[in-house]
Each structure stands twice: as C-alpha cells, then as structure tokens.
CSV table of C-alpha atoms in Angstrom, one decimal:
chain,number,residue,atom,x,y,z
G,1,UNK,CA,-42.3,191.2,46.6
G,2,UNK,CA,-42.4,191.5,42.5
G,3,UNK,CA,-42.9,187.3,41.1
G,4,UNK,CA,-40.5,186.5,37.9
G,5,UNK,CA,-42.8,185.4,35.1
G,6,UNK,CA,-40.0,183.0,33.0
G,7,UNK,CA,-40.1,184.9,29.8
G,8,UNK,CA,-41.3,182.5,26.4
G,9,UNK,CA,-38.9,181.4,24.4
G,10,UNK,CA,-37.7,184.0,21.3
G,11,UNK,CA,-39.5,182.8,18.4
G,12,UNK,CA,-37.0,181.7,16.0
G,13,UNK,CA,-35.6,179.3,18.9
G,14,UNK,CA,-39.2,178.0,19.3
G,15,UNK,CA,-39.6,177.0,15.1
G,16,UNK,CA,-35.5,176.1,15.2
G,17,UNK,CA,-36.9,172.9,17.6
G,18,UNK,CA,-40.3,172.4,16.1
G,19,UNK,CA,-38.2,171.9,13.1
G,20,UNK,CA,-35.2,169.8,15.1
G,21,UNK,CA,-38.5,167.2,16.2
G,22,UNK,CA,-40.1,167.9,12.6
G,23,UNK,CA,-37.2,166.7,10.5
G,24,UNK,CA,-35.8,163.7,13.2
G,25,UNK,CA,-39.8,163.2,12.9
G,26,UNK,CA,-38.9,162.7,9.3
G,27,UNK,CA,-36.6,160.5,9.5
G,28,UNK,CA,-37.5,158.1,11.9
G,29,UNK,CA,-40.7,157.1,9.9
G,30,UNK,CA,-38.5,157.4,6.7
G,31,UNK,CA,-36.7,154.7,8.6
G,32,UNK,CA,-39.6,152.6,10.2
G,33,UNK,CA,-42.2,152.7,7.2
G,34,UNK,CA,-39.0,150.7,5.0
G,35,UNK,CA,-38.9,153.6,2.9
G,36,UNK,CA,-34.9,153.7,3.6
G,37,UNK,CA,-34.4,149.7,3.7
G,38,UNK,CA,-32.7,148.3,5.9
G,39,UNK,CA,-29.1,148.4,4.9
G,40,UNK,CA,-29.2,150.8,2.9
G,41,UNK,CA,-27.4,154.5,2.0
G,42,UNK,CA,-29.9,156.9,2.4
G,43,UNK,CA,-29.7,160.9,0.2
G,44,UNK,CA,-27.1,163.1,0.8
G,45,UNK,CA,-27.2,165.8,3.4
G,46,UNK,CA,-27.5,167.9,0.6
G,47,UNK,CA,-31.0,166.0,-1.6
G,48,UNK,CA,-32.2,166.0,2.2
G,49,UNK,CA,-31.4,169.3,3.6
G,50,UNK,CA,-33.9,170.2,-0.3
G,51,UNK,CA,-36.7,167.8,0.7
G,52,UNK,CA,-37.3,169.1,3.8
G,53,UNK,CA,-36.3,172.3,3.7
G,54,UNK,CA,-34.0,172.8,6.5
G,55,UNK,CA,-30.9,174.5,7.2
G,56,UNK,CA,-27.0,171.3,8.0
G,57,UNK,CA,-27.4,171.7,11.0
G,58,UNK,CA,-30.5,170.8,11.7
G,59,UNK,CA,-30.0,168.2,9.7
G,60,UNK,CA,-27.0,166.9,11.2
G,61,UNK,CA,-28.9,167.1,14.9
G,62,UNK,CA,-31.5,164.8,13.4
G,63,UNK,CA,-29.2,162.0,12.4
G,64,UNK,CA,-26.7,162.1,15.3
G,65,UNK,CA,-29.7,161.4,17.9
G,66,UNK,CA,-30.9,158.6,15.5
G,67,UNK,CA,-26.9,157.4,14.7
G,68,UNK,CA,-27.4,157.6,18.0
G,69,UNK,CA,-29.5,155.3,19.4
G,70,UNK,CA,-28.3,153.3,16.6
G,71,UNK,CA,-30.8,153.6,13.7
G,72,UNK,CA,-28.4,155.3,12.0
G,73,UNK,CA,-24.3,154.9,10.8
G,74,UNK,CA,-21.8,157.4,9.3
G,75,UNK,CA,-20.0,155.1,7.1
G,76,UNK,CA,-16.6,157.5,6.2
G,77,UNK,CA,-16.7,158.1,2.4
G,78,UNK,CA,-19.4,156.1,2.1
G,79,UNK,CA,-22.4,157.9,3.2
G,80,UNK,CA,-25.0,157.2,7.0
G,81,UNK,CA,-26.9,154.1,6.3
G,82,UNK,CA,-30.0,152.7,8.5
G,83,UNK,CA,-28.4,150.2,10.9
G,84,UNK,CA,-31.9,149.6,12.9
G,85,UNK,CA,-35.0,149.3,12.8
G,86,UNK,CA,-35.8,150.3,15.9
G,87,UNK,CA,-33.8,152.3,18.5
G,88,UNK,CA,-31.3,149.9,20.1
G,89,UNK,CA,-29.8,150.5,22.9
G,90,UNK,CA,-26.6,151.9,23.9
G,91,UNK,CA,-26.0,149.4,26.7
G,92,UNK,CA,-27.3,146.3,25.2
G,93,UNK,CA,-24.6,146.8,21.9
G,94,UNK,CA,-21.8,147.7,24.4
G,95,UNK,CA,-22.5,144.3,26.6
G,96,UNK,CA,-22.7,142.2,23.4
G,97,UNK,CA,-19.3,143.5,21.8
G,98,UNK,CA,-18.2,143.1,25.8
G,99,UNK,CA,-18.7,139.2,24.2
G,100,UNK,CA,-16.0,136.6,22.9
G,101,UNK,CA,-17.1,137.4,19.0
G,102,UNK,CA,-17.6,133.1,19.0
G,103,UNK,CA,-19.8,134.1,21.6
G,104,UNK,CA,-21.3,135.7,19.4
G,105,UNK,CA,-21.5,134.4,16.0
G,106,UNK,CA,-24.2,131.3,18.7
G,107,UNK,CA,-25.6,133.1,19.7
G,108,UNK,CA,-26.6,134.8,16.4
G,109,UNK,CA,-27.3,130.7,15.3
G,110,UNK,CA,-29.8,130.9,18.1
G,111,UNK,CA,-31.7,134.3,16.8
G,112,UNK,CA,-32.5,133.8,13.7
G,113,UNK,CA,-32.5,130.0,13.5
G,114,UNK,CA,-35.6,131.1,16.0
G,115,UNK,CA,-37.2,133.6,14.3
G,116,UNK,CA,-37.0,131.8,11.1
G,117,UNK,CA,-38.7,128.7,12.7
G,118,UNK,CA,-41.2,131.4,13.9
G,119,UNK,CA,-42.2,133.5,10.7
G,120,UNK,CA,-42.0,129.7,9.0
G,121,UNK,CA,-45.3,129.0,11.1
G,122,UNK,CA,-46.7,132.8,11.8
G,123,UNK,CA,-46.2,134.7,8.8
G,124,UNK,CA,-48.6,136.7,6.9
G,125,UNK,CA,-49.3,136.9,3.3
G,126,UNK,CA,-48.3,140.0,3.2
G,127,UNK,CA,-44.9,139.8,5.4
G,128,UNK,CA,-44.0,137.2,2.3
G,129,UNK,CA,-44.8,138.5,0.1
G,130,UNK,CA,-42.3,141.9,1.1
G,131,UNK,CA,-39.2,138.9,2.2
G,132,UNK,CA,-40.4,137.6,-1.8
G,133,UNK,CA,-39.2,141.7,-3.0
G,134,UNK,CA,-36.2,142.0,-0.7
G,135,UNK,CA,-35.1,138.9,-1.6
G,136,UNK,CA,-35.8,140.1,-6.0
G,137,UNK,CA,-34.1,143.2,-5.4
G,138,UNK,CA,-30.9,141.4,-3.5
G,139,UNK,CA,-31.1,139.2,-7.2
G,140,UNK,CA,-31.3,142.0,-8.9
G,141,UNK,CA,-28.8,143.9,-6.8
G,142,UNK,CA,-31.1,147.3,-7.6
G,143,UNK,CA,-28.2,150.1,-6.2
G,144,UNK,CA,-30.4,152.2,-6.3
G,145,UNK,CA,-30.8,152.7,-2.6
G,146,UNK,CA,-26.9,152.1,-1.8
G,147,UNK,CA,-27.7,148.3,-0.9
G,148,UNK,CA,-25.4,147.0,1.0
G,149,UNK,CA,-24.5,143.8,0.0
G,150,UNK,CA,-23.0,140.7,1.2
G,151,UNK,CA,-21.9,142.2,4.8
G,152,UNK,CA,-24.3,142.0,7.1
G,153,UNK,CA,-27.9,140.5,7.8
G,154,UNK,CA,-30.7,143.4,5.9
G,155,UNK,CA,-34.0,144.1,4.8
G,156,UNK,CA,-34.2,140.3,4.5
G,157,UNK,CA,-33.8,138.8,7.8
G,158,UNK,CA,-35.6,141.8,9.3
G,159,UNK,CA,-39.2,141.0,8.1
G,160,UNK,CA,-38.2,137.2,8.9
G,161,UNK,CA,-37.5,138.8,12.7
G,162,UNK,CA,-40.9,140.6,12.0
G,163,UNK,CA,-42.7,137.7,10.7
G,164,UNK,CA,-41.3,135.2,14.0
G,165,UNK,CA,-43.8,138.4,15.8
G,166,UNK,CA,-41.2,139.0,18.9
G,167,UNK,CA,-40.0,141.9,19.2
G,168,UNK,CA,-37.1,140.9,22.2
G,169,UNK,CA,-36.2,138.9,19.8
G,170,UNK,CA,-35.7,141.1,17.1
G,171,UNK,CA,-34.3,143.8,19.3
G,172,UNK,CA,-31.4,141.7,21.1
G,173,UNK,CA,-30.7,141.3,16.7
G,174,UNK,CA,-30.4,144.2,16.2
G,175,UNK,CA,-28.2,144.5,19.3
G,176,UNK,CA,-26.4,141.9,18.2
G,177,UNK,CA,-25.7,142.4,15.1
G,178,UNK,CA,-24.2,146.1,16.0
G,179,UNK,CA,-21.4,144.0,17.4
G,180,UNK,CA,-21.4,141.7,14.3
G,181,UNK,CA,-20.6,145.1,11.9
G,182,UNK,CA,-18.0,146.3,14.6
G,183,UNK,CA,-16.1,143.1,15.0
G,184,UNK,CA,-15.9,143.0,10.7
G,185,UNK,CA,-14.8,146.4,11.2
G,186,UNK,CA,-12.0,145.2,12.7
G,187,UNK,CA,-10.8,142.8,10.9
G,188,UNK,CA,-11.8,140.2,14.0
G,189,UNK,CA,-14.7,138.4,12.0
G,190,UNK,CA,-14.6,137.2,8.2
G,191,UNK,CA,-17.3,136.1,5.6
G,192,UNK,CA,-16.5,132.7,4.2
G,193,UNK,CA,-19.5,132.3,1.5
G,194,UNK,CA,-19.5,134.3,-2.2
G,195,UNK,CA,-22.3,136.9,-2.4
G,196,UNK,CA,-24.8,134.4,-4.5
G,197,UNK,CA,-23.8,131.4,-2.3
G,198,UNK,CA,-25.4,133.3,-0.1
G,199,UNK,CA,-28.8,134.4,-1.9
G,200,UNK,CA,-29.3,130.8,-2.5
G,201,UNK,CA,-29.1,130.3,1.1
G,202,UNK,CA,-31.5,133.0,1.4
G,203,UNK,CA,-33.6,131.4,-1.3
G,204,UNK,CA,-34.3,127.7,0.8
G,205,UNK,CA,-34.7,129.8,3.5
G,206,UNK,CA,-37.7,131.6,1.6
G,207,UNK,CA,-38.8,129.0,0.5
G,208,UNK,CA,-39.2,127.1,3.3
G,209,UNK,CA,-40.9,129.7,4.8
G,210,UNK,CA,-43.3,130.2,1.9
G,211,UNK,CA,-44.8,126.5,2.7
G,212,UNK,CA,-45.2,126.6,6.0
G,213,UNK,CA,-42.6,124.4,6.9
G,214,UNK,CA,-41.5,125.4,10.3
G,215,UNK,CA,-38.6,121.6,10.1
G,216,UNK,CA,-36.9,122.7,6.7
G,217,UNK,CA,-37.3,126.6,7.8
G,218,UNK,CA,-35.0,126.1,10.6
G,219,UNK,CA,-32.8,124.2,9.4
G,220,UNK,CA,-32.3,126.6,6.1
G,221,UNK,CA,-31.4,128.9,8.4
G,222,UNK,CA,-29.1,126.5,9.9
G,223,UNK,CA,-27.4,126.0,7.3
G,224,UNK,CA,-26.8,129.5,6.3
G,225,UNK,CA,-25.6,131.1,9.8
G,226,UNK,CA,-23.0,128.1,9.7
G,227,UNK,CA,-21.1,129.2,6.9
G,228,UNK,CA,-21.7,132.0,6.9
G,229,UNK,CA,-19.8,134.3,8.4
G,230,UNK,CA,-16.5,132.7,10.6
G,231,UNK,CA,-14.1,134.6,13.0
G,232,UNK,CA,-10.4,135.0,11.7
G,233,UNK,CA,-7.4,134.2,12.3
C-alpha cells in the first residue's frame, strides 16, 4: 500500500502566513510598548501598508484579530483607536454589558479608587514620570497621535492601573471601559464635566500619587469618578 505523504504548503502561502503573523506581532508591540497610547488613533491603512510593506488583506487580518481581542476599535469615518493594552475577553465585555449602567459606574468607582490608592503606595519613579508626561500631553492637547479627549479613561488611568500592580484589576477595568464606551455611543451615559475640569481632577490625582499619599489619592479618585460620567435620562 502506498503511504500518503502530505505535501508541504506552497511557498507563497507560507510566506503569506509569516507576513500575517509578523504584522500582528508588530501591531501588538506598538500597543503594548506605548508607541500607540491608549485611546490614540493608529496610523491610516495606507500609512501602515507602506511602513510594514504588506498588502491590504494582510493588514486588515491583523487589525481584525486585535479588534476581536478588544485592543483596537474601528470608528466609522474617524479611524481605528487603541482601546486596551492587553486582550479583553469578549465574554467579560458581554457579561459587563448585560448589567445596568448605574452598576457599571459603581464598579468603575471601586476599581479606580482602589487602583489609585495602590498606585500612590507602589508606583515607581519611572511610572510617575510616565504619568506626569501623559498628563502634560493632555494639558497640551497634542493631536499628533489623534488622542481622543474626554470620552473614557485613557492613557493616564492605564498607567495608574499599571502602577497599582494588579493585572486582574487592570483587565477588569479594560472590560468595564468597553461597556462604558458602548453605553456612551448609545447615549446612555454622558459626561457631567468639561475637559478642563477633568484635567484638573487628574492634576489632583497626580499630585497625591507623586507625594505617595494613598488617602488623598483615593479621595481625589473618588471625587473624580463621582462627577465624571452619569447615566442619561
């Protein structure tokens, strides 16, 4: 009996798979390294094709994979935005989205107050420098990265969650923010304060973390969350 020996994949297919994996790796690294900050708009499709030397289908496959993981989010007519620095479980996001909006905001308060308290205790000098730099970029409203202002917690809060040293808390917060963005897109949650007021809140949080004062940091975070967003209607 003749043994059937599987033929190796065609060279073009293998090269295509390698390009797709490498493209996905590079895009992921751009997010996790902070090159593309949280809530920033990534380069356009044509810019990325030129930079990476790949075709449209390969690039779209990689973007689609990261979208499914909750790390990227396409926005019609506005581009594609970074929404999480790590994969967000679709199951977690769906589970959170099944709860009432007031409950989502209550859990947001718990996570942000405690993470800010921990950040004041545990932050490193390097994390403090990055937090201050993120706040400075927000103050200068630098649009060069296409950062979305005043929508949902972005790079500033992401660094606080990193400094808190609790990866589970960070993942829960990322899933929660996906639910918040969905509610805001539907008009079910709305901001209560201006961008200037939000930045002033961030300044008080930054000062408390800089001074390593966990009590003041937690209070500043609580004050911020309590008047940042509210349910509509």
